[in-house]
Amino acid sequence: MVGRALLALGLAALAAAAHAADPAKVLRWATTSAERGFDCVRESDELTGTFCDNIFDALLQYDHLARPIKLQPRAAEALPKITDGGRTFTFRIKPGIYFTPDPAFKGRRRELVAADYVFSLKRFFDPKVRAQWAFLLEGKVLGADKLVEDAKRTGGLDYDAPIEGLQAPSRYEFRLKLVEPDYNMLYILTMPATAAMAREVVEHYGEAIAEHPVGTGPYKLGQWRRSALVVLEANPDFREEYFRTAGGEDERDALIARHLEGKRLPLVGRIETAVIEEHQPRWLAFLNSEQDYIRSVPVEFVDMALPGGRLAPNLARRGMQVRPDEVAWVTYTTFNMQDPVVGGYAPEKVALRRAISLAYPVHEEIATVYKNQAIKVDSPIAPGMAGYTPETSPTLEYNPAKAKALLDMYGYVDRDGDGFRENPDGSELIIDQASTPVQRDRQRNTLWQRAMAAVGIRMTFNKVEKLPDLRRQAQLGKVQSLTYGWIADYPDGENFLQLFWSKSIGGANYSLFSLPEYDRLYERAKTMPDSPERTELYRRMVHLIWVYNPWRVNSLFRYTILIQPWVIGYKKHPFGHEPWRYLDIDLSKLPK
């Protein structure tokens, strides 16, 4: 009897090993924006989030296939126990989760414990970290404000000082206590920014921590050539974990579920991320089978890949798969509200921003720049998000005549006869819009310049830099205007509305918008559950954005993903990152 049991255990171990990541399976893809490092709290771009999501472990995650979306435990054993009227969240961490080996651990095997989440969430409040995601927890964690005040006074956070709202009562129990209810907190705790880091590692590497990610997730950093190539390798110390789902939407999802059933994650042994900023070489690399999927199909090649919205016959014959890029991605043009020319809250400044917005033909941008892979939207909240209302704004219509009349009314007139208007005080009026050095931005710049010249505004594009640098400069108020986008992190309009909260300045509030009336509405709404009353508060906040125009809301992307026939399991979650841990490669289908 004992012999049979041992034999069964041995066979189970072999089966588990057989399903572990295969080093022969390599997933290759390309991104258009270079990485800045691997510190999940410090950077807010999607690429950093993608790497961090696969290197580190948040407490929770999304079910890969389930729609409507469902949450699952990740490093936690289960969804939390919520008490105290929605203010206290108690988690139990799964025992037996280990960080990848690192010199910081001095040869010891280091287990993930509750205290790691206490430490990691404290990093949000450390002024030395300069956390881009600080607004997710700012003012929310019980007792944190005092710690933040002390940190600002001394220049550094005392990580040994207790906070009532961040507790580890035992080795595996983590407790988060909030000042007031936050009905989006569970979504926030899926985000890579809230994942666990080891204090020893952070202190060992100091300012270089962004170059040394040490996590407990399914992958670890392998090779890294800055702004060129990032290689992740399957983590050999990753816990025994198997795919689970509440089910998908269609037979394609059912096929994924059947393929992954009983398989240990992850399956792919190596992920190679190349940085290819221009769309044409990225598209050609995909066609040449040098990349395993392309997210998303570059707009310049949409008509070639998807004529009439259907997969081109030559690609269909190759067995290509098509998936929608399920993201709530709103594009917008920011105006620096602290800039002496385009910023400010005086009537003439509001009039200038409104005139610029009225004069810009978003419909042409969608048709020519995005090849109709987007739709026009007026609300900063993406359609389908909780709190969205389907209203339009007269401040965002395309109406050059109205733009001219508004400029005339507020004293923006051409005094020297050169065809361009001056400021009301007679000084030169120039709006410089920052951009990146890629073809798409050059196309959009041409459209902006032509549209502004048509109403007598001189627009330049002198600040041309890579996107991470532009984001940083925008946060510091060194960018006058910037066309950018925000991808929703969780399915609630609050995720967009926080971008205008004054406490998000220095983080994701790139327009530096600060309005007490808006702040009051936001701070009231963020403690409420989804309800008609809260939706009305959201509506009032959206109207204030339309009135003051810190953004010119432009469009919502409707992109398409193409996947090579040998890739199994790809489905983009609307609020998750790249689903690498769920992907498999059919080696028999690889090109010879």
Coordinates of C-alpha atoms in Angstrom, one line a residue:
M1 CA 0.0 0.0 0.0
V2 CA 2.8 2.4 0.9
G3 CA 4.6 1.5 -2.3
R4 CA 1.6 2.4 -4.4
A5 CA 1.2 5.7 -2.6
L6 CA 4.9 6.5 -3.2
L7 CA 4.5 5.5 -6.8
A8 CA 1.5 7.7 -7.2
L9 CA 3.3 10.7 -5.6
G10 CA 6.2 10.1 -8.0
L11 CA 4.0 10.0 -11.0
A12 CA 2.2 13.2 -9.9
A13 CA 5.6 14.9 -9.5
L14 CA 6.6 13.9 -13.0
A15 CA 3.3 15.1 -14.4
A16 CA 3.7 18.4 -12.6
A17 CA 7.2 18.7 -14.0
A18 CA 6.0 17.8 -17.5
H19 CA 3.6 20.7 -17.4
A20 CA 6.1 23.2 -16.1
A21 CA 7.6 25.9 -18.3
D22 CA 9.3 24.5 -21.3
P23 CA 12.6 26.3 -22.2
A24 CA 12.0 25.4 -25.8
K25 CA 8.9 27.6 -25.8
V26 CA 9.8 31.2 -26.5
L27 CA 7.3 34.0 -26.9
R28 CA 8.4 37.0 -28.9
W29 CA 6.6 40.3 -29.2
A30 CA 7.5 44.0 -29.7
T31 CA 6.5 47.2 -28.0
T32 CA 6.8 50.8 -29.4
S33 CA 7.8 52.4 -26.1
A34 CA 11.0 51.8 -24.2
E35 CA 11.0 50.6 -20.6
R36 CA 12.2 52.8 -17.7
G37 CA 13.0 50.0 -15.3
F38 CA 11.0 47.6 -13.1
D39 CA 9.9 49.5 -10.1
C40 CA 6.1 49.0 -10.2
V41 CA 5.3 51.9 -7.8
R42 CA 7.6 54.5 -9.4
E43 CA 6.4 54.2 -13.0
S44 CA 2.8 54.3 -14.3
D45 CA 3.2 53.2 -17.9
E46 CA 1.6 50.1 -19.3
L47 CA 4.9 48.4 -20.2
T48 CA 6.3 48.7 -16.6
G49 CA 3.0 47.3 -15.4
T50 CA 3.2 44.4 -17.8
F51 CA 6.7 43.4 -16.6
C52 CA 5.9 43.9 -13.0
D53 CA 2.7 41.8 -13.3
N54 CA 4.8 38.9 -14.4
I55 CA 7.7 39.3 -12.0
F56 CA 5.8 40.2 -8.8
D57 CA 2.7 39.1 -7.1
A58 CA -0.3 41.3 -6.1
L59 CA -2.8 39.9 -3.6
L60 CA -5.5 39.5 -6.2
Q61 CA -5.9 39.0 -10.0
Y62 CA -8.5 38.9 -12.7
D63 CA -10.0 35.6 -14.0
H64 CA -8.3 35.4 -17.4
L65 CA -11.4 34.4 -19.4
A66 CA -14.5 35.4 -17.3
R67 CA -16.7 38.2 -18.7
P68 CA -18.2 40.0 -16.8
I69 CA -15.0 40.3 -15.0
K70 CA -14.3 38.3 -11.8
L71 CA -11.6 38.6 -9.2
Q72 CA -9.4 35.7 -8.0
P73 CA -6.9 35.3 -5.2
R74 CA -3.3 35.5 -6.3
A75 CA -0.8 35.6 -3.5
A76 CA -3.8 35.6 -1.1
E77 CA -5.4 32.3 -0.3
A78 CA -8.9 33.7 -0.9
L79 CA -10.7 37.0 -1.4
P80 CA -10.4 39.1 1.7
K81 CA -12.8 39.2 4.7
I82 CA -14.3 42.7 4.6
T83 CA -15.5 44.2 7.9
D84 CA -16.0 47.5 9.6
G85 CA -18.5 48.7 7.0
G86 CA -16.1 48.2 4.1
R87 CA -13.1 49.8 5.8
T88 CA -11.1 46.8 6.8
F89 CA -9.8 44.1 4.5
T90 CA -8.1 41.0 6.0
F91 CA -6.1 38.7 3.8
R92 CA -4.3 35.4 4.4
I93 CA -1.1 35.0 2.3
K94 CA -0.5 31.6 0.8
P95 CA 2.4 29.8 2.7
G96 CA 5.2 28.5 0.6
I97 CA 5.6 31.4 -1.9
Y98 CA 9.3 32.3 -2.3
F99 CA 11.2 35.2 -3.8
T100 CA 13.8 34.3 -6.5
P101 CA 17.3 34.0 -5.1
D102 CA 19.3 37.2 -4.8
P103 CA 22.5 38.3 -3.0
A104 CA 20.3 40.6 -0.8
F105 CA 19.0 37.4 1.0
K106 CA 22.6 36.3 1.9
G107 CA 22.1 32.7 0.8
R108 CA 18.8 32.2 2.6
R109 CA 15.5 31.1 0.9
R110 CA 13.2 34.0 1.5
E111 CA 9.4 33.3 1.9
L112 CA 6.8 35.9 1.0
V113 CA 5.0 37.0 4.2
A114 CA 2.4 39.5 5.2
A115 CA 5.0 42.0 6.3
D116 CA 6.1 42.3 2.7
Y117 CA 2.8 43.9 1.8
V118 CA 3.0 46.3 4.7
F119 CA 6.4 47.4 3.5
S120 CA 5.5 47.6 -0.2
L121 CA 2.4 49.7 0.4
K122 CA 4.4 52.0 2.7
R123 CA 6.6 52.8 -0.3
F124 CA 3.6 54.7 -1.8
F125 CA 4.1 57.3 0.9
D126 CA 7.9 57.6 0.7
P127 CA 8.9 60.9 -0.9
K128 CA 12.2 59.4 -2.0
V129 CA 10.3 56.8 -4.1
R130 CA 8.3 59.5 -6.0
A131 CA 5.5 56.9 -6.4
Q132 CA 3.5 57.6 -9.6
W133 CA 0.7 55.6 -8.1
A134 CA 0.6 57.4 -4.8
F135 CA -2.9 58.7 -5.5
L136 CA -4.3 55.2 -5.3
L137 CA -3.7 55.2 -1.5
E138 CA -3.2 58.8 -0.6
G139 CA -5.6 59.9 2.2
K140 CA -7.1 56.4 2.3
V141 CA -5.0 54.3 4.7
L142 CA -5.7 54.8 8.4
G143 CA -2.9 56.5 10.2
A144 CA -0.7 57.1 7.1
D145 CA -1.1 60.8 6.9
K146 CA 1.0 61.3 10.1
L147 CA 3.7 59.1 8.6
V148 CA 3.6 61.1 5.4
E149 CA 3.9 64.4 7.2
D150 CA 6.9 63.2 9.2
A151 CA 8.5 61.9 5.9
K152 CA 8.0 65.2 4.2
R153 CA 9.6 67.0 7.2
T154 CA 12.6 64.6 7.4
G155 CA 12.9 63.8 3.7
G156 CA 12.5 60.0 4.2
L157 CA 10.0 57.5 5.5
D158 CA 10.4 55.6 8.7
Y159 CA 9.5 52.1 7.6
D160 CA 9.7 50.8 11.2
A161 CA 7.0 53.2 12.4
P162 CA 3.7 51.4 12.7
I163 CA 0.6 52.5 10.7
E164 CA -2.8 51.4 12.0
G165 CA -4.0 50.9 8.5
L166 CA -1.2 48.5 7.4
Q167 CA -0.7 45.6 9.8
A168 CA 0.7 42.1 9.7
P169 CA -0.8 40.5 12.9
S170 CA 0.9 37.2 12.1
R171 CA 3.3 35.8 9.5
Y172 CA 0.6 35.2 6.8
E173 CA -2.1 37.6 7.8
F174 CA -2.3 41.1 6.2
R175 CA -4.8 43.7 7.3
L176 CA -5.6 46.9 5.4
K177 CA -7.7 49.5 7.3
L178 CA -9.1 52.5 5.4
V179 CA -10.2 55.9 6.7
E180 CA -13.4 55.4 4.8
P181 CA -14.9 52.8 2.5
D182 CA -13.4 52.4 -0.9
Y183 CA -15.4 50.2 -3.2
N184 CA -12.6 50.0 -5.8
M185 CA -9.9 48.8 -3.4
L186 CA -10.2 45.2 -4.4
Y187 CA -9.4 46.3 -8.0
I188 CA -6.5 48.4 -6.8
L189 CA -5.1 45.3 -5.1
T190 CA -4.9 43.5 -8.4
M191 CA -2.5 46.2 -9.8
P192 CA 1.2 45.5 -10.0
A193 CA 2.0 48.7 -8.1
T194 CA 0.5 47.0 -5.0
A195 CA 2.6 43.8 -5.5
A196 CA 5.0 42.7 -2.8
M197 CA 8.7 43.6 -2.8
A198 CA 11.2 42.4 -0.2
R199 CA 12.6 45.1 2.1
E200 CA 16.1 43.5 2.0
V201 CA 16.2 43.8 -1.8
V202 CA 15.0 47.4 -1.9
E203 CA 17.5 48.5 0.8
H204 CA 20.3 46.5 -0.8
Y205 CA 20.0 48.1 -4.2
G206 CA 18.8 51.6 -3.1
E207 CA 18.2 53.9 -6.0
A208 CA 19.1 51.1 -8.4
I209 CA 16.2 49.0 -7.3
A210 CA 14.4 49.6 -10.6
E211 CA 17.2 47.7 -12.3
H212 CA 17.0 44.7 -10.0
P213 CA 13.5 43.3 -9.8
V214 CA 13.3 40.4 -7.4
G215 CA 9.8 39.0 -7.1
T216 CA 7.7 35.9 -6.5
G217 CA 5.9 35.8 -9.8
P218 CA 5.9 33.4 -12.7
Y219 CA 8.9 35.1 -14.4
K220 CA 12.1 36.7 -13.5
L221 CA 14.3 39.2 -15.4
G222 CA 16.9 37.5 -17.6
Q223 CA 18.6 39.5 -20.2
W224 CA 18.2 43.3 -20.4
R225 CA 19.5 45.7 -23.1
R226 CA 18.1 49.1 -22.3
S227 CA 15.6 50.4 -24.8
A228 CA 16.2 47.4 -27.0
L229 CA 15.4 44.1 -25.5
V230 CA 13.9 42.7 -22.2
V231 CA 14.0 38.9 -21.7
L232 CA 11.9 37.3 -19.0
E233 CA 12.7 33.7 -18.0
A234 CA 10.3 31.3 -16.2
N235 CA 10.9 31.4 -12.5
P236 CA 12.2 28.0 -11.4
D237 CA 11.1 28.8 -7.8
F238 CA 7.5 29.6 -8.8
R239 CA 5.0 27.9 -6.7
E240 CA 2.8 25.1 -8.0
E241 CA -0.1 26.8 -9.6
Y242 CA -2.7 25.7 -12.0
F243 CA -5.1 27.5 -14.3
R244 CA -8.6 28.2 -13.0
T245 CA -11.5 30.1 -14.5
A246 CA -15.2 30.6 -14.0
G247 CA -15.6 30.3 -17.8
G248 CA -15.4 32.5 -20.9
E249 CA -17.7 34.0 -23.5
D250 CA -17.6 31.6 -26.4
E251 CA -16.1 28.4 -27.9
R252 CA -12.7 30.0 -28.4
D253 CA -12.5 30.6 -24.7
A254 CA -13.7 27.1 -24.0
L255 CA -10.9 25.8 -26.1
I256 CA -8.4 27.8 -24.1
A257 CA -9.8 26.5 -20.8
R258 CA -9.7 22.9 -22.0
H259 CA -6.1 23.3 -23.2
L260 CA -5.0 24.9 -19.9
E261 CA -6.9 22.5 -17.6
G262 CA -4.6 20.7 -15.3
K263 CA -1.5 22.4 -16.6
R264 CA 1.0 24.0 -14.3
L265 CA 1.7 27.6 -14.9
P266 CA 3.6 29.2 -16.6
L267 CA 4.0 27.1 -19.8
V268 CA 6.4 29.3 -21.9
G269 CA 10.0 29.3 -20.7
R270 CA 11.1 32.6 -22.1
I271 CA 9.5 35.9 -23.2
E272 CA 11.4 38.3 -25.4
T273 CA 10.3 41.9 -25.6
A274 CA 11.9 44.0 -28.4
V275 CA 11.5 47.7 -28.5
I276 CA 10.6 48.8 -32.1
E277 CA 9.4 52.3 -32.0
E278 CA 8.3 52.6 -35.7
H279 CA 5.2 50.7 -36.9
Q280 CA 6.5 49.5 -40.2
P281 CA 9.4 47.4 -39.0
R282 CA 7.3 46.0 -36.2
W283 CA 4.6 45.0 -38.7
L284 CA 7.1 43.4 -41.1
A285 CA 8.7 41.5 -38.2
F286 CA 5.3 40.0 -37.4
L287 CA 4.6 39.1 -41.0
N288 CA 8.1 37.4 -41.1
S289 CA 7.1 35.3 -38.1
E290 CA 9.7 37.0 -36.0
Q291 CA 7.0 38.0 -33.5
D292 CA 4.3 35.7 -32.1
Y293 CA 1.6 38.3 -31.8
I294 CA 1.2 42.0 -32.6
R295 CA -0.7 44.2 -30.2
S296 CA -2.1 46.1 -31.9
V297 CA -2.2 46.0 -35.7
P298 CA -0.5 49.3 -36.6
V299 CA -3.1 51.7 -38.1
E300 CA -1.1 52.2 -41.3
F301 CA -1.6 48.5 -42.1
V302 CA -5.2 47.9 -40.9
D303 CA -6.5 48.0 -44.5
M304 CA -4.0 45.4 -45.5
A305 CA -4.6 43.2 -42.5
L306 CA -8.3 43.6 -42.1
P307 CA -9.9 44.9 -45.3
G308 CA -13.5 45.6 -44.6
G309 CA -13.0 44.5 -41.0
R310 CA -12.3 40.9 -42.0
L311 CA -9.0 39.1 -41.8
A312 CA -7.1 39.3 -45.1
P313 CA -7.3 36.0 -47.1
N314 CA -3.5 35.6 -47.2
L315 CA -3.3 35.9 -43.4
A316 CA -6.3 33.6 -42.9
R317 CA -4.5 30.9 -45.0
R318 CA -1.6 31.2 -42.6
G319 CA -3.9 30.4 -39.7
M320 CA -3.7 33.8 -38.0
Q321 CA -6.0 34.5 -35.1
V322 CA -7.8 37.7 -34.5
R323 CA -8.8 39.2 -31.1
P324 CA -10.1 42.6 -30.1
D325 CA -7.8 44.6 -27.9
E326 CA -10.1 44.7 -24.9
V327 CA -8.9 47.9 -23.2
A328 CA -10.6 51.1 -22.2
W329 CA -8.0 53.4 -23.8
V330 CA -9.1 57.1 -24.1
T331 CA -6.8 59.6 -25.9
Y332 CA -6.7 63.2 -25.0
T333 CA -4.7 66.4 -25.4
T334 CA -3.5 68.0 -22.2
F335 CA -3.1 71.7 -21.5
N336 CA -0.7 72.6 -18.7
M337 CA -2.9 74.5 -16.3
Q338 CA 0.1 76.2 -14.7
D339 CA 1.5 77.5 -18.0
P340 CA 1.4 81.3 -18.3
V341 CA 0.1 81.1 -21.9
V342 CA -2.3 78.2 -22.2
G343 CA -3.0 77.6 -18.4
G344 CA -5.0 79.3 -15.8
Y345 CA -8.7 79.6 -14.8
A346 CA -9.4 83.2 -16.0
P347 CA -12.2 83.5 -18.7
E348 CA -9.7 84.4 -21.4
K349 CA -7.6 81.3 -20.7
V350 CA -10.6 79.0 -20.7
A351 CA -11.7 80.6 -23.9
L352 CA -8.3 79.9 -25.5
R353 CA -8.4 76.2 -24.6
R354 CA -11.9 75.9 -25.7
A355 CA -11.1 77.5 -29.1
I356 CA -8.2 75.1 -29.6
S357 CA -10.5 72.2 -28.8
L358 CA -13.3 73.5 -31.1
A359 CA -10.8 73.9 -34.0
Y360 CA -9.3 70.4 -33.9
P361 CA -10.9 67.9 -36.3
V362 CA -10.9 64.7 -34.3
H363 CA -12.9 63.0 -37.0
E364 CA -10.0 63.5 -39.4
E365 CA -7.5 62.2 -36.8
I366 CA -9.6 59.0 -36.4
A367 CA -9.9 58.6 -40.2
T368 CA -6.3 59.4 -41.3
V369 CA -4.1 58.8 -38.3
Y370 CA -5.9 55.9 -36.7
K371 CA -7.6 54.5 -39.9
N372 CA -10.9 54.3 -38.1
Q373 CA -9.5 52.1 -35.3
A374 CA -11.1 54.5 -32.8
I375 CA -14.4 56.3 -32.1
K376 CA -14.9 59.9 -31.0
V377 CA -15.8 60.4 -27.3
D378 CA -16.5 63.4 -25.3
S379 CA -16.4 62.1 -21.7
P380 CA -13.1 61.4 -20.0
I381 CA -14.8 58.2 -18.7
A382 CA -14.7 55.4 -21.2
P383 CA -18.0 54.0 -22.4
G384 CA -18.9 50.8 -20.4
M385 CA -17.2 51.9 -17.2
A386 CA -19.3 52.3 -14.1
G387 CA -20.5 55.9 -13.9
Y388 CA -20.3 56.6 -17.6
T389 CA -23.2 58.7 -19.0
P390 CA -23.6 59.0 -22.8
E391 CA -23.6 62.8 -23.1
T392 CA -21.8 65.0 -25.6
S393 CA -20.3 68.5 -25.0
P394 CA -20.7 71.6 -27.2
T395 CA -17.2 72.5 -26.2
L396 CA -15.8 69.5 -28.0
E397 CA -17.6 69.7 -31.3
Y398 CA -15.7 70.6 -34.5
N399 CA -16.6 74.2 -35.2
P400 CA -13.7 76.5 -36.4
A401 CA -16.1 79.4 -36.9
K402 CA -17.1 79.2 -33.2
A403 CA -13.4 78.9 -32.3
K404 CA -12.6 82.1 -34.2
A405 CA -15.5 84.0 -32.7
L406 CA -14.4 83.0 -29.2
L407 CA -10.8 84.1 -29.8
D408 CA -12.0 87.4 -31.2
M409 CA -14.3 88.0 -28.2
Y410 CA -11.5 87.5 -25.7
G411 CA -8.9 89.6 -27.4
Y412 CA -6.8 87.0 -29.2
V413 CA -6.5 88.9 -32.5
D414 CA -3.9 89.4 -35.2
R415 CA -2.4 92.8 -34.5
D416 CA 0.6 92.8 -36.9
G417 CA -1.1 91.3 -39.9
D418 CA 1.1 88.1 -40.2
G419 CA -1.9 85.8 -40.1
F420 CA -1.4 84.7 -36.6
R421 CA -3.1 86.0 -33.4
E422 CA -1.4 87.5 -30.4
N423 CA -2.3 87.3 -26.8
P424 CA -4.8 89.8 -25.4
D425 CA -1.8 91.8 -24.0
G426 CA -0.2 91.9 -27.5
S427 CA 2.5 89.3 -26.7
E428 CA 3.3 86.5 -29.2
L429 CA 0.9 83.6 -29.0
I430 CA 2.6 80.2 -29.6
I431 CA 1.4 76.8 -28.4
D432 CA 4.0 74.1 -28.4
Q433 CA 2.7 70.6 -28.3
A434 CA 5.2 67.9 -27.3
S435 CA 5.4 64.7 -29.2
T436 CA 7.4 61.5 -29.7
P437 CA 9.7 60.8 -32.7
V438 CA 7.3 58.4 -34.5
Q439 CA 5.4 58.6 -37.8
R440 CA 2.0 58.6 -36.1
D441 CA 2.8 61.6 -34.1
R442 CA 4.3 63.4 -37.1
Q443 CA 1.0 62.8 -38.9
R444 CA -1.0 64.1 -36.0
N445 CA 1.2 67.1 -35.7
T446 CA 0.6 68.0 -39.3
L447 CA -3.2 67.8 -38.7
W448 CA -2.9 69.9 -35.5
Q449 CA -0.7 72.6 -37.1
R450 CA -3.1 72.9 -40.1
A451 CA -6.2 73.1 -37.9
M452 CA -4.6 75.7 -35.6
A453 CA -3.3 77.8 -38.5
A454 CA -6.9 77.9 -39.9
V455 CA -8.1 79.8 -36.9
G456 CA -4.9 81.9 -36.6
I457 CA -3.0 80.1 -33.8
R458 CA 0.6 79.3 -34.3
M459 CA 1.4 75.8 -33.0
T460 CA 4.9 74.4 -32.9
F461 CA 6.3 70.9 -32.0
N462 CA 9.7 71.7 -30.7
K463 CA 9.7 69.3 -27.8
V464 CA 10.2 65.9 -29.4
E465 CA 11.3 63.1 -27.0
K466 CA 10.5 59.6 -26.0
L467 CA 7.3 59.1 -24.1
P468 CA 8.7 58.2 -20.7
D469 CA 10.7 61.5 -20.7
L470 CA 7.7 63.5 -21.9
R471 CA 5.6 62.0 -19.1
R472 CA 8.2 63.0 -16.5
Q473 CA 8.4 66.6 -17.9
A474 CA 4.6 66.9 -17.9
Q475 CA 4.5 66.0 -14.3
L476 CA 7.0 68.8 -13.6
G477 CA 5.1 71.4 -15.6
K478 CA 7.6 71.6 -18.4
V479 CA 5.3 70.6 -21.2
Q480 CA 2.8 73.1 -22.5
S481 CA 0.6 70.6 -24.3
L482 CA 0.7 66.8 -24.9
T483 CA -1.4 64.3 -26.7
Y484 CA -1.5 61.1 -24.7
G485 CA -3.8 58.4 -23.5
W486 CA -5.0 56.6 -20.4
I487 CA -5.8 52.9 -20.2
A488 CA -8.3 52.1 -17.5
D489 CA -6.8 50.1 -14.6
Y490 CA -10.1 49.0 -13.2
P491 CA -13.7 49.1 -14.4
D492 CA -14.9 52.3 -12.7
G493 CA -15.0 55.9 -13.9
E494 CA -13.2 57.0 -10.8
N495 CA -10.0 55.6 -12.4
F496 CA -10.3 58.4 -15.0
L497 CA -11.7 61.1 -12.7
Q498 CA -8.7 60.8 -10.3
L499 CA -6.5 62.1 -13.2
F500 CA -8.0 65.6 -12.4
W501 CA -7.8 65.4 -8.6
S502 CA -5.3 68.0 -7.3
K503 CA -3.7 65.4 -5.1
S504 CA -2.7 63.5 -8.3
I505 CA -0.5 66.4 -9.4
G506 CA 3.1 65.1 -9.6
G507 CA 1.6 61.7 -10.6
A508 CA -0.9 61.0 -13.4
N509 CA -2.5 64.5 -13.3
Y510 CA -0.5 65.6 -16.4
S511 CA -2.6 68.7 -16.9
L512 CA -1.8 69.9 -13.3
F513 CA -5.5 70.7 -12.9
S514 CA -6.5 71.9 -9.5
L515 CA -10.1 73.1 -8.8
P516 CA -11.5 73.0 -5.2
E517 CA -15.1 72.4 -6.5
Y518 CA -13.9 69.4 -8.4
D519 CA -11.9 68.1 -5.5
R520 CA -14.9 68.3 -3.2
L521 CA -17.1 66.3 -5.6
Y522 CA -14.3 63.7 -6.2
E523 CA -13.6 63.2 -2.5
R524 CA -17.3 62.7 -1.8
A525 CA -17.8 60.3 -4.7
K526 CA -14.8 58.1 -4.1
T527 CA -16.3 56.8 -0.8
M528 CA -19.6 55.7 -2.4
P529 CA -20.6 52.5 -4.1
D530 CA -21.8 52.4 -7.7
S531 CA -25.2 54.0 -7.6
P532 CA -27.4 56.6 -9.4
E533 CA -26.3 59.2 -6.8
R534 CA -22.7 58.6 -7.4
T535 CA -23.2 58.6 -11.2
E536 CA -24.7 62.1 -10.9
L537 CA -21.6 63.2 -9.0
Y538 CA -19.4 61.8 -11.8
R539 CA -21.6 63.6 -14.3
R540 CA -21.0 66.9 -12.5
M541 CA -17.2 66.3 -12.5
V542 CA -17.2 65.6 -16.2
H543 CA -19.1 68.8 -16.8
L544 CA -16.4 70.7 -14.9
I545 CA -13.8 69.2 -17.2
W546 CA -15.8 70.4 -20.2
V547 CA -16.1 73.8 -18.7
Y548 CA -12.4 74.4 -17.8
N549 CA -11.0 72.2 -20.6
P550 CA -7.7 70.9 -19.0
W551 CA -8.1 68.1 -21.6
R552 CA -9.4 68.0 -25.1
V553 CA -10.9 64.5 -24.9
N554 CA -10.4 62.9 -28.3
S555 CA -11.1 59.3 -28.9
L556 CA -11.5 55.7 -27.7
F557 CA -9.3 53.1 -29.4
R558 CA -10.9 50.0 -31.0
Y559 CA -7.7 48.2 -31.9
T560 CA -7.2 44.6 -33.1
I561 CA -4.6 42.0 -32.1
L562 CA -3.2 39.4 -34.5
I563 CA -1.8 36.2 -33.2
Q564 CA 0.3 33.6 -34.9
P565 CA -1.3 30.1 -35.3
W566 CA 1.2 28.4 -32.9
V567 CA 0.2 30.7 -29.9
I568 CA -2.4 29.1 -27.6
G569 CA -4.4 31.0 -25.0
Y570 CA -4.1 34.6 -26.0
K571 CA -7.0 36.8 -24.8
K572 CA -6.5 40.3 -23.6
H573 CA -8.2 41.2 -20.4
P574 CA -9.7 44.7 -20.4
F575 CA -8.1 45.5 -17.1
G576 CA -5.2 43.1 -17.0
H577 CA -1.7 43.2 -18.6
E578 CA -0.2 40.8 -21.1
P579 CA -1.5 37.3 -20.3
W580 CA 1.9 35.6 -20.6
R581 CA 1.5 33.2 -17.7
Y582 CA -1.5 31.6 -19.5
L583 CA 0.0 31.3 -23.0
D584 CA 1.4 28.2 -24.6
I585 CA 3.3 27.5 -27.8
D586 CA 2.5 24.6 -30.2
L587 CA 6.0 23.7 -31.2
S588 CA 4.7 21.5 -34.1
K589 CA 3.2 24.6 -35.8
L590 CA 6.3 26.8 -35.6
P591 CA 7.8 27.7 -39.1
K592 CA 10.6 25.4 -40.1

